[in-house]
CSV table of C-alpha atoms in Angstrom, one decimal:
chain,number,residue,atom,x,y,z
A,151,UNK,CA,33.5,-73.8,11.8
A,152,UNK,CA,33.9,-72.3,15.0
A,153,UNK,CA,36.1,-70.7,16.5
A,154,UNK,CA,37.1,-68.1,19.3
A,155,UNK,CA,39.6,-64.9,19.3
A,156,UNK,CA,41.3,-63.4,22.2
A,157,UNK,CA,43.5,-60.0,23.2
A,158,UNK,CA,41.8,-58.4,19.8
A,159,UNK,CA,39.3,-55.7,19.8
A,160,UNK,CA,37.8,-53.2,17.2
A,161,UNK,CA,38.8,-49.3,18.2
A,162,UNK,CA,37.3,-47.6,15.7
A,163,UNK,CA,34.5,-47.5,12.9
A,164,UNK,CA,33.4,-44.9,10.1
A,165,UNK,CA,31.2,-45.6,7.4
A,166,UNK,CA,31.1,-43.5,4.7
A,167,UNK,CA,28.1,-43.2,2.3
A,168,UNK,CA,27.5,-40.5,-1.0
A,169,UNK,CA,26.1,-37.3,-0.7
A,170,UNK,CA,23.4,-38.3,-3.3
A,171,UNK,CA,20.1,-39.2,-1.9
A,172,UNK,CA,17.6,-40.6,-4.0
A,173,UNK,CA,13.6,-41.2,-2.2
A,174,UNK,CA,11.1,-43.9,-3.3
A,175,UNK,CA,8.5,-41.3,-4.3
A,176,UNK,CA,10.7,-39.7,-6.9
A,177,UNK,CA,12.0,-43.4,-8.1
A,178,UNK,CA,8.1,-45.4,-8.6
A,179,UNK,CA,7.7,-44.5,-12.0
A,180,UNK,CA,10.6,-45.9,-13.6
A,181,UNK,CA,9.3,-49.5,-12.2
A,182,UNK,CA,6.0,-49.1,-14.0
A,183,UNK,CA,3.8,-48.8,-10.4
A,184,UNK,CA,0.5,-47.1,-10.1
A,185,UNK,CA,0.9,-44.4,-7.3
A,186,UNK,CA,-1.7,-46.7,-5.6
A,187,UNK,CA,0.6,-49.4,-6.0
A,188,UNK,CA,4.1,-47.6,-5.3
A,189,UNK,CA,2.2,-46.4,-1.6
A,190,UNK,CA,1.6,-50.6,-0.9
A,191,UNK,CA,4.6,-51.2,-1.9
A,192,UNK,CA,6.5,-48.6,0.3
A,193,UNK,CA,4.6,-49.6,3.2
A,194,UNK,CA,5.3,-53.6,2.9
A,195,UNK,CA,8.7,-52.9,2.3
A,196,UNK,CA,9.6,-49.8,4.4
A,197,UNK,CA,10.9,-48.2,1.5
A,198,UNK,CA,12.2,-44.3,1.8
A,199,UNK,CA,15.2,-43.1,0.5
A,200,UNK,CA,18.9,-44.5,-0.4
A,201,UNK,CA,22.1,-43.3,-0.8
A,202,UNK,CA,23.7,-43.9,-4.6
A,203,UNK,CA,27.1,-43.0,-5.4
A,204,UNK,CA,27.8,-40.8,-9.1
A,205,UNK,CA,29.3,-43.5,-11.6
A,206,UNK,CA,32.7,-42.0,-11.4
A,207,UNK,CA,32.6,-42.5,-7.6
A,208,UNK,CA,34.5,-46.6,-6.8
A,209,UNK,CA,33.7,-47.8,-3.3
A,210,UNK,CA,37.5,-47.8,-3.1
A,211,UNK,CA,36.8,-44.0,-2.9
A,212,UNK,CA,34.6,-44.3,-0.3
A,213,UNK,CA,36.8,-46.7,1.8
A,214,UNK,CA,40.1,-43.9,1.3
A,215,UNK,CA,37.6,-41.2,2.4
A,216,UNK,CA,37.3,-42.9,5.6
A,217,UNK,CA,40.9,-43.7,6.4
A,218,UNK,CA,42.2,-40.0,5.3
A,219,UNK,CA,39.2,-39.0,7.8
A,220,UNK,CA,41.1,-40.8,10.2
A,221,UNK,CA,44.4,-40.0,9.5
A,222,UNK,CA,43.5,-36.3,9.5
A,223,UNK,CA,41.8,-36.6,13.3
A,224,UNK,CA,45.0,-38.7,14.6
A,225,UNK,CA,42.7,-41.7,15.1
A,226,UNK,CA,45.7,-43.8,13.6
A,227,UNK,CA,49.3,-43.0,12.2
A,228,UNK,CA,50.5,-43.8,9.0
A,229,UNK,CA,53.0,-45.7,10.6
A,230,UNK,CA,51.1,-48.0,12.5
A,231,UNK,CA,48.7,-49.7,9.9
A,232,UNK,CA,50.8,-53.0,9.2
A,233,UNK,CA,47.7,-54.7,6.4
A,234,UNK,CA,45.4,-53.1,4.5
A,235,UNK,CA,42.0,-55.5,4.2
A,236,UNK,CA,39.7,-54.6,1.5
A,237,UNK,CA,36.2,-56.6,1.2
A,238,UNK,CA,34.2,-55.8,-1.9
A,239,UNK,CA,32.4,-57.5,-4.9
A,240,UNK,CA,32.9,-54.3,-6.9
A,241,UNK,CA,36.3,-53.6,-7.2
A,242,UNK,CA,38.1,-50.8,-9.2
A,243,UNK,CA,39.4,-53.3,-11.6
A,244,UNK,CA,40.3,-57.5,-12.5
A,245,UNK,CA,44.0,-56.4,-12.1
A,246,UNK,CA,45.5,-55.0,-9.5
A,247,UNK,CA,44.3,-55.9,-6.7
A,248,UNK,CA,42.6,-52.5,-5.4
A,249,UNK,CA,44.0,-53.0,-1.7
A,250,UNK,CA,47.6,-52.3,-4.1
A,251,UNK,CA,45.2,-49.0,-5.5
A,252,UNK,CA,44.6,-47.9,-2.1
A,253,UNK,CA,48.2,-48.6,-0.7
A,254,UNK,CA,49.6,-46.2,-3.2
A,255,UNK,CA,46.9,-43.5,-3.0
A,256,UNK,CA,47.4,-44.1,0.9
A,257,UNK,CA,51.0,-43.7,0.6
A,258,UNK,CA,51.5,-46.7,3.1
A,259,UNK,CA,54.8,-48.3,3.5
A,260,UNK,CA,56.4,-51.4,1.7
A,261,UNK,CA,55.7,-53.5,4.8
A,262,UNK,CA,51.8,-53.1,5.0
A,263,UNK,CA,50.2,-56.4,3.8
A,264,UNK,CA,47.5,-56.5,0.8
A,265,UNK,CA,44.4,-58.5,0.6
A,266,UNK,CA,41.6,-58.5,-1.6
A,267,UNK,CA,38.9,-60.7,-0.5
A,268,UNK,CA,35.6,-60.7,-2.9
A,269,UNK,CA,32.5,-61.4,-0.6
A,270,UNK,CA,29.3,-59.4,0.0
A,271,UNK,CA,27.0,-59.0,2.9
A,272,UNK,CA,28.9,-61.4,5.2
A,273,UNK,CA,31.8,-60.0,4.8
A,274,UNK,CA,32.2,-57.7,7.3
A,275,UNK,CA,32.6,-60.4,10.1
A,276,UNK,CA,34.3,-62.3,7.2
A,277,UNK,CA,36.9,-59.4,7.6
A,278,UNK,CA,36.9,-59.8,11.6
A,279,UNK,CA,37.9,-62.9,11.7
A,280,UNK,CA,41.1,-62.8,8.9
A,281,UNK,CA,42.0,-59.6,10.3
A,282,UNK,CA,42.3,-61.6,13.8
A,283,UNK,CA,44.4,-64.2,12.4
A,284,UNK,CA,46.2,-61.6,10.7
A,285,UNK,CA,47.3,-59.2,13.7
A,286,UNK,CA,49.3,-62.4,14.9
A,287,UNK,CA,51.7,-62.3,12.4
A,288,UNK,CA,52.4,-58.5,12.7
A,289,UNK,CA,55.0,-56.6,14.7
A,290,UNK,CA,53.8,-55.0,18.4
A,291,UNK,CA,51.9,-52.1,17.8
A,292,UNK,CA,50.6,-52.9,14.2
A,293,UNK,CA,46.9,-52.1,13.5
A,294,UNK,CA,44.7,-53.2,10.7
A,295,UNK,CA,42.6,-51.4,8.6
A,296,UNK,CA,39.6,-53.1,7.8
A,297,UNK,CA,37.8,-51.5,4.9
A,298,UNK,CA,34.7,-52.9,3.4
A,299,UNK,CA,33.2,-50.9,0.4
A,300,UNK,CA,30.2,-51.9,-1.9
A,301,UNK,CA,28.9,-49.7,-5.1
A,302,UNK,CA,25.6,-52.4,-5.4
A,303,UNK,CA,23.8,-50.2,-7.4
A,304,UNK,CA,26.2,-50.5,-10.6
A,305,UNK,CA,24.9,-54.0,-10.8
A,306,UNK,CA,21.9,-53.1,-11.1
A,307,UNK,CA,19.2,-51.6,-13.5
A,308,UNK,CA,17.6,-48.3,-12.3
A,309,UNK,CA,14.0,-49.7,-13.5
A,310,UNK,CA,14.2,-52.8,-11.3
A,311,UNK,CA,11.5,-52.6,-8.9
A,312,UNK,CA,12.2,-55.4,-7.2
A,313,UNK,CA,16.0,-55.1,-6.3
A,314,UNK,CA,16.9,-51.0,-6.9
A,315,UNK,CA,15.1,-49.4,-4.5
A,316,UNK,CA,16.4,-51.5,-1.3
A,317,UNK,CA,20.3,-50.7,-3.1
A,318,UNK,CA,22.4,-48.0,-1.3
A,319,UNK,CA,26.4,-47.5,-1.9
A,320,UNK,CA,28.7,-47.0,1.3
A,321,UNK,CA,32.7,-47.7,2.8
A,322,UNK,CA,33.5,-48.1,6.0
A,323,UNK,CA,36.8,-48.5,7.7
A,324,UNK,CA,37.1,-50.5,10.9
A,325,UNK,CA,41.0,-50.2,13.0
A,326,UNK,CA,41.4,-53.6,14.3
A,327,UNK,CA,44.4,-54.2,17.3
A,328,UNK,CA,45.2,-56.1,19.9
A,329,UNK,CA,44.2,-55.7,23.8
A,330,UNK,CA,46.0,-56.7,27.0
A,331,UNK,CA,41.9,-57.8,28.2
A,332,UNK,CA,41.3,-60.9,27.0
A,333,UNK,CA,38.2,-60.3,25.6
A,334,UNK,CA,37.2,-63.2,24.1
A,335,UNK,CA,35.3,-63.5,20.5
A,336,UNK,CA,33.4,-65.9,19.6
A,337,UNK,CA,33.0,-66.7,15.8
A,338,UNK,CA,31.1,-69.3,13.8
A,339,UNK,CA,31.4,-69.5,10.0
A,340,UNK,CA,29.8,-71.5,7.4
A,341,UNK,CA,29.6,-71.7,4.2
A,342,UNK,CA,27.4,-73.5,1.3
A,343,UNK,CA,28.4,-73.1,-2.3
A,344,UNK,CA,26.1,-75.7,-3.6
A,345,UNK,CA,23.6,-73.1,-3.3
A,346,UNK,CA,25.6,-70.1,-5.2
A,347,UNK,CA,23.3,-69.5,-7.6
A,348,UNK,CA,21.3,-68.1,-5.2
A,349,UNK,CA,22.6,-64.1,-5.6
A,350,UNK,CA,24.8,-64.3,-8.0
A,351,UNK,CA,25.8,-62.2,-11.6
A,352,UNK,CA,26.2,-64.5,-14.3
A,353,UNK,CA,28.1,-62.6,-16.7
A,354,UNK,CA,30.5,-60.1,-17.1
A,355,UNK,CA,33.5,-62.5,-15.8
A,356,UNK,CA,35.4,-65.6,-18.0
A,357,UNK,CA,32.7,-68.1,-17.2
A,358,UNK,CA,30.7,-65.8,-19.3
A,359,UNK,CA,32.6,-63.0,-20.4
A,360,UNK,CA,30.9,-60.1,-21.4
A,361,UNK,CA,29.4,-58.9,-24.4
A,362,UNK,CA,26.4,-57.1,-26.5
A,363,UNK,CA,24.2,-59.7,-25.5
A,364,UNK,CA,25.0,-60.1,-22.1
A,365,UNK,CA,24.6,-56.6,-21.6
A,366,UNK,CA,21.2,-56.4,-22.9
A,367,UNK,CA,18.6,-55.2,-20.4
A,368,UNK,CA,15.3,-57.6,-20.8
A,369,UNK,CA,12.0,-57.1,-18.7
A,370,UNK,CA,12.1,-60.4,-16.6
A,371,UNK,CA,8.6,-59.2,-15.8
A,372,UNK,CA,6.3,-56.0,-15.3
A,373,UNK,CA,9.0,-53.0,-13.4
A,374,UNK,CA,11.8,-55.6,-13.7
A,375,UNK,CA,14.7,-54.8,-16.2
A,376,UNK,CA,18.0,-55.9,-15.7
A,377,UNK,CA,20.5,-57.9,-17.9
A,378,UNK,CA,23.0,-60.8,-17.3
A,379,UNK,CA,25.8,-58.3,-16.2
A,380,UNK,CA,23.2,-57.2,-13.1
A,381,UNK,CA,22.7,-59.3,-9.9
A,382,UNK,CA,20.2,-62.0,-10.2
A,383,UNK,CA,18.6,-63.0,-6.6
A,384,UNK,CA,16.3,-66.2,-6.5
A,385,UNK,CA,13.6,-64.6,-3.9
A,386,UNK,CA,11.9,-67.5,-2.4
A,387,UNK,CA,15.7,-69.7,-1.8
A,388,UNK,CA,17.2,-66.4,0.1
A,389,UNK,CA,14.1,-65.7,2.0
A,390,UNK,CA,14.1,-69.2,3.3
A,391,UNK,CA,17.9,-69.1,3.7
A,392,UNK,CA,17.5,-66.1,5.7
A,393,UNK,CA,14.7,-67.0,7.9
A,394,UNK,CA,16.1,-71.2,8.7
A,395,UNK,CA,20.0,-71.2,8.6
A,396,UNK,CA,20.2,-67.4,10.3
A,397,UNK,CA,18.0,-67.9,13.8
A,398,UNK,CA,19.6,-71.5,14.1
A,399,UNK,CA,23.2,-70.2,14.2
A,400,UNK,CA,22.7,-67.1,16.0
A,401,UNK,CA,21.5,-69.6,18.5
A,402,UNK,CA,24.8,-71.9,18.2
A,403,UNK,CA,26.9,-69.0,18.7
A,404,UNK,CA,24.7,-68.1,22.0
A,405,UNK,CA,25.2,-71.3,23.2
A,406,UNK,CA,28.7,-71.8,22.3
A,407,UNK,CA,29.5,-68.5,23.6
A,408,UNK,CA,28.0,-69.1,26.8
A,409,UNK,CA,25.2,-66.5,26.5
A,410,UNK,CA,21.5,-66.6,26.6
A,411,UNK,CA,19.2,-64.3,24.1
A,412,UNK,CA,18.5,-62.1,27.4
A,413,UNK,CA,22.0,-61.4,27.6
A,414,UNK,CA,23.0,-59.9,24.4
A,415,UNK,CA,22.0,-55.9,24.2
A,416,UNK,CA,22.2,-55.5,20.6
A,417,UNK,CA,21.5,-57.6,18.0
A,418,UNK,CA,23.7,-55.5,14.7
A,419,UNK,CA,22.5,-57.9,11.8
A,420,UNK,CA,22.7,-57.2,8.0
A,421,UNK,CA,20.2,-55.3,6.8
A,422,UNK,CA,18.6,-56.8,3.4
A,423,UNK,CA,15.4,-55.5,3.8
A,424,UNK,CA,13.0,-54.5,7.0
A,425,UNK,CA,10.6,-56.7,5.9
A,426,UNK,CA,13.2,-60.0,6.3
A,427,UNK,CA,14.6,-58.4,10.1
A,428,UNK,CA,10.7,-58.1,10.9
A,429,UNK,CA,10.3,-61.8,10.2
A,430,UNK,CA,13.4,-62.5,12.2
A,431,UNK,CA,12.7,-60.8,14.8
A,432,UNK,CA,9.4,-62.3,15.1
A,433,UNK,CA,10.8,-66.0,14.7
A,434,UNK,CA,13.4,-65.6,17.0
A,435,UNK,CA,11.2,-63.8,19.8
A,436,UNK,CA,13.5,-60.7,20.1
A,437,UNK,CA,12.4,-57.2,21.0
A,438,UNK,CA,12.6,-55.1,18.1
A,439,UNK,CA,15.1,-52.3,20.2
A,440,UNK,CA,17.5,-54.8,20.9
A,441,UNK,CA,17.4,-56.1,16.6
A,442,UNK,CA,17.3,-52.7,14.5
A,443,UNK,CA,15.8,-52.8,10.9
A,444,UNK,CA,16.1,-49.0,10.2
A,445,UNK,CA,19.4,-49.1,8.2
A,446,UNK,CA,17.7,-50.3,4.8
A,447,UNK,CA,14.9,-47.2,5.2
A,448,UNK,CA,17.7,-44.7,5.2
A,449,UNK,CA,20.8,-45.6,2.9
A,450,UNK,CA,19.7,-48.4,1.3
A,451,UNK,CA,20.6,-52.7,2.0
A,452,UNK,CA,25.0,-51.6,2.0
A,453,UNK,CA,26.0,-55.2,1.5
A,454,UNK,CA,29.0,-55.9,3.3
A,455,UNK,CA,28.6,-51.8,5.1
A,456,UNK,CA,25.2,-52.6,6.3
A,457,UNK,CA,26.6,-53.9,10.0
A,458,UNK,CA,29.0,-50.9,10.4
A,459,UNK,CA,26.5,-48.6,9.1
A,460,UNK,CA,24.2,-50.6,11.6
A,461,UNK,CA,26.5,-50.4,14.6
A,462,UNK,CA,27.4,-46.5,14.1
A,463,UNK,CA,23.3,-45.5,13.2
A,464,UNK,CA,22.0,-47.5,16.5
A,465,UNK,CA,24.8,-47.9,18.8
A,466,UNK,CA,27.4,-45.2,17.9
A,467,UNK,CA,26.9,-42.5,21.0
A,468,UNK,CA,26.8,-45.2,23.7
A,469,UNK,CA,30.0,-47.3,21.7
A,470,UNK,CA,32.1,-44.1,22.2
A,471,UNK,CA,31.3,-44.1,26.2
A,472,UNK,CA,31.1,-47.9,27.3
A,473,UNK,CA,31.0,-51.4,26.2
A,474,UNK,CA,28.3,-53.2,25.1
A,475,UNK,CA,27.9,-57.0,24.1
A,476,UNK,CA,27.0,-57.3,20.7
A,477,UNK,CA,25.6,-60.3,17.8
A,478,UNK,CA,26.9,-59.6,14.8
A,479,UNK,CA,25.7,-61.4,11.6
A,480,UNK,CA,26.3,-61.2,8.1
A,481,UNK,CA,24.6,-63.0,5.5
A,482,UNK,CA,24.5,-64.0,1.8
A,483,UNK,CA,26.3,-64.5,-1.3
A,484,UNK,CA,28.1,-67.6,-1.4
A,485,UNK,CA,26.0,-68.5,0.4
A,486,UNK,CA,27.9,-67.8,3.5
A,487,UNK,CA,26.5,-66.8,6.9
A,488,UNK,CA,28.7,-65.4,9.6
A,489,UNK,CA,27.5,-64.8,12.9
A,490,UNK,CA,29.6,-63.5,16.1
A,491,UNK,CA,29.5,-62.5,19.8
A,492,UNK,CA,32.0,-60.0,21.3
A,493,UNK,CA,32.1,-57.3,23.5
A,494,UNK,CA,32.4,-53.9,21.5
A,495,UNK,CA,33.4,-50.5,22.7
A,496,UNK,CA,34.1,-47.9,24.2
A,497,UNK,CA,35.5,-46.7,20.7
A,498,UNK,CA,37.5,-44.0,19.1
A,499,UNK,CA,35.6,-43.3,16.6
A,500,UNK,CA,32.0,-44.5,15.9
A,501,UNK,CA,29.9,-42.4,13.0
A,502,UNK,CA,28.6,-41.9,9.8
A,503,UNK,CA,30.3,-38.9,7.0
A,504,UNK,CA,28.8,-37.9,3.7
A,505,UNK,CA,32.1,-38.5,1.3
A,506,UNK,CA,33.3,-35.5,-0.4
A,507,UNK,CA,35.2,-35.6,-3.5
A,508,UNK,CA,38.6,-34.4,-4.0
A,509,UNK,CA,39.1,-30.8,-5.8
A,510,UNK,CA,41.0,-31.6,-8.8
């Protein structure tokens, strides 16, 4: 579906990611690699470090770090949120809905709308485009927050060579308002569920509700642990995903946006892996300044945080002074792929923060 948005702009982004960092060369052993081995691997993959949050630490945490980081610098008033957005596939809990959790903890009013929507790397655009349809319905002046928040490594086992050591944990909050510039955004969304089983947990929910023996951890082979509670990824059907349905929208949306590959300065994609962006970037004949890969290398593949994380790394002291046009693309679970032109910037706020716990 496509689609275009106009008089809305993004005015300020913060990702938030946990203190902990965890590198490769401490990590090899658990996944059963020769040091030989571990160095290949490293290289192929550009593997360094990641960010993992402590199991007590929800992304909802993460995602209220940000917005009290905003509240606190007068980015945004209390008074002027009017919905409350959160994007996640690891929620606090089944029931309630943890956009409720964060309203209370937030102390917002009884006006300010809650959604929960469960989706994963394309979600952040996902996000973009309800929040637009959203900001329709609200009075002048109200602002949404859009958070996205992903704890990825709690589905997954620590001795999983394959899938651990590209998982990072982050939040990020995006303010989303309206503009008197037209500023038009152009959107197109698709989505193939035929293919779900792609990236996917199988257990853990009612179609297979949990128990001893889903949680058992099995080696699915040499360095690979992980149960039925822990995501599953068919390799070869997302690689090809990636590198045939990606390129030929990101193309659409240049044409149905009225731009050419020359004229879009950054290309701010999801970040699964380096590897994958290499490919890309490679198939679809781009420069690799204009498509950064570097996000994965340094906190880990954030799911739904990767392209805020992306924008703020790469683009966030030239976002705070000027405008830039921008491709934005999100990718995965669902499958669903989500890709975007818009003009982004100057913004408020555009950065990254280590989250700090609350003194009890």
């Amino acid at each position: 579906m496509k689609c275009v948005f106009k008089n809305k702009k993004i005015s300020a982004v913060i990702s938030v990611v946990p203190k902990e960092e965890l590198r490769f060369d401490d990590e090899y052993p658990n996944y059963k690699l020769t040091e030989d081995k571990a160095r290949r691997f490293k290289k192929m993959m550009s593997l360094d470090r990641h960010r993992i949050a402590p199991p007590e630490v929800c992304s909802s945490d993460l995602c209220q770090y940000g917005v009290e980081q905003l509240l606190a610098e007068g980015t945004i008033k209390k008074e002027e949120i009017g919905a409350l957005l959160f994007i996640s596939q690891t929620p606090d809990y089944f029931i309630p809905p943890t956009s409720n959790v964060l309203h209370g903890k937030l102390g917002l009013g009884l006006d300010v709308q809650c959604f929960d929507i469960n989706q994963g790397c394309a979600g952040f655009p996902l996000g973009l485009m309800q929040a637009f349809m959203l900001l329709d319905l609200l009075p002048a002046g109200q602002k949404i927050l859009l958070l996205n928040g992903d704890t990825c490594s709690k589905q997954l086992s620590n001795c999983n060579r394959i899938s651990y050591p590209l998982a990072g944990d982050a939040g990020s909050v995006a303010i989303v308002e309206r503009c008197a510039e037209e500023n038009p955004i152009y959107m197109d969304v698709k989505h193939d569920g035929s293919r779900h089983t792609a990236l996917m947990v199988p257990a853990g929910a009612y179609r297979m509700p949990s128990s001893p023996e889903t949680m058992k951890l099995r080696e699915k082979e040499e360095g690979v642990v992980q149960s039925l509670e822990h995501i599953h990824m068919d390799g070869p059907a997302v690689f090809n995903f990636t590198m045939s349905d990606i390129p030929a929208q990101i193309e659409d949306v240049l044409k149905f946006s009225g731009n050419t590959w020359e004229s879009i300065q950054h290309y701010l994609l999801h970040q699964p892996n380096p590897f994958i962006l290499k490919q890309m970037t490679e198939k679809m004949k781009l420069p690799p300044e204009k498509l950064p890969s570097n996000v994965v290398s340094i906190y880990g593949n954030c799911s739904s945080v990767s392209i805020p994380l992306n924008i703020a790394l790469n683009c966030g002291d030239i976002l705070l002074k000027e405008s830039r046009r921008v491709l934005l693309s999100g990718f995965g679970t669902g499958l669903t792929w989500i890709s975007m032109v818009m003009d982004l910037g100057p913004l408020q706020v555009c950065k990254i923060v280590d989250y700090q716990a609350a003194a009890k």
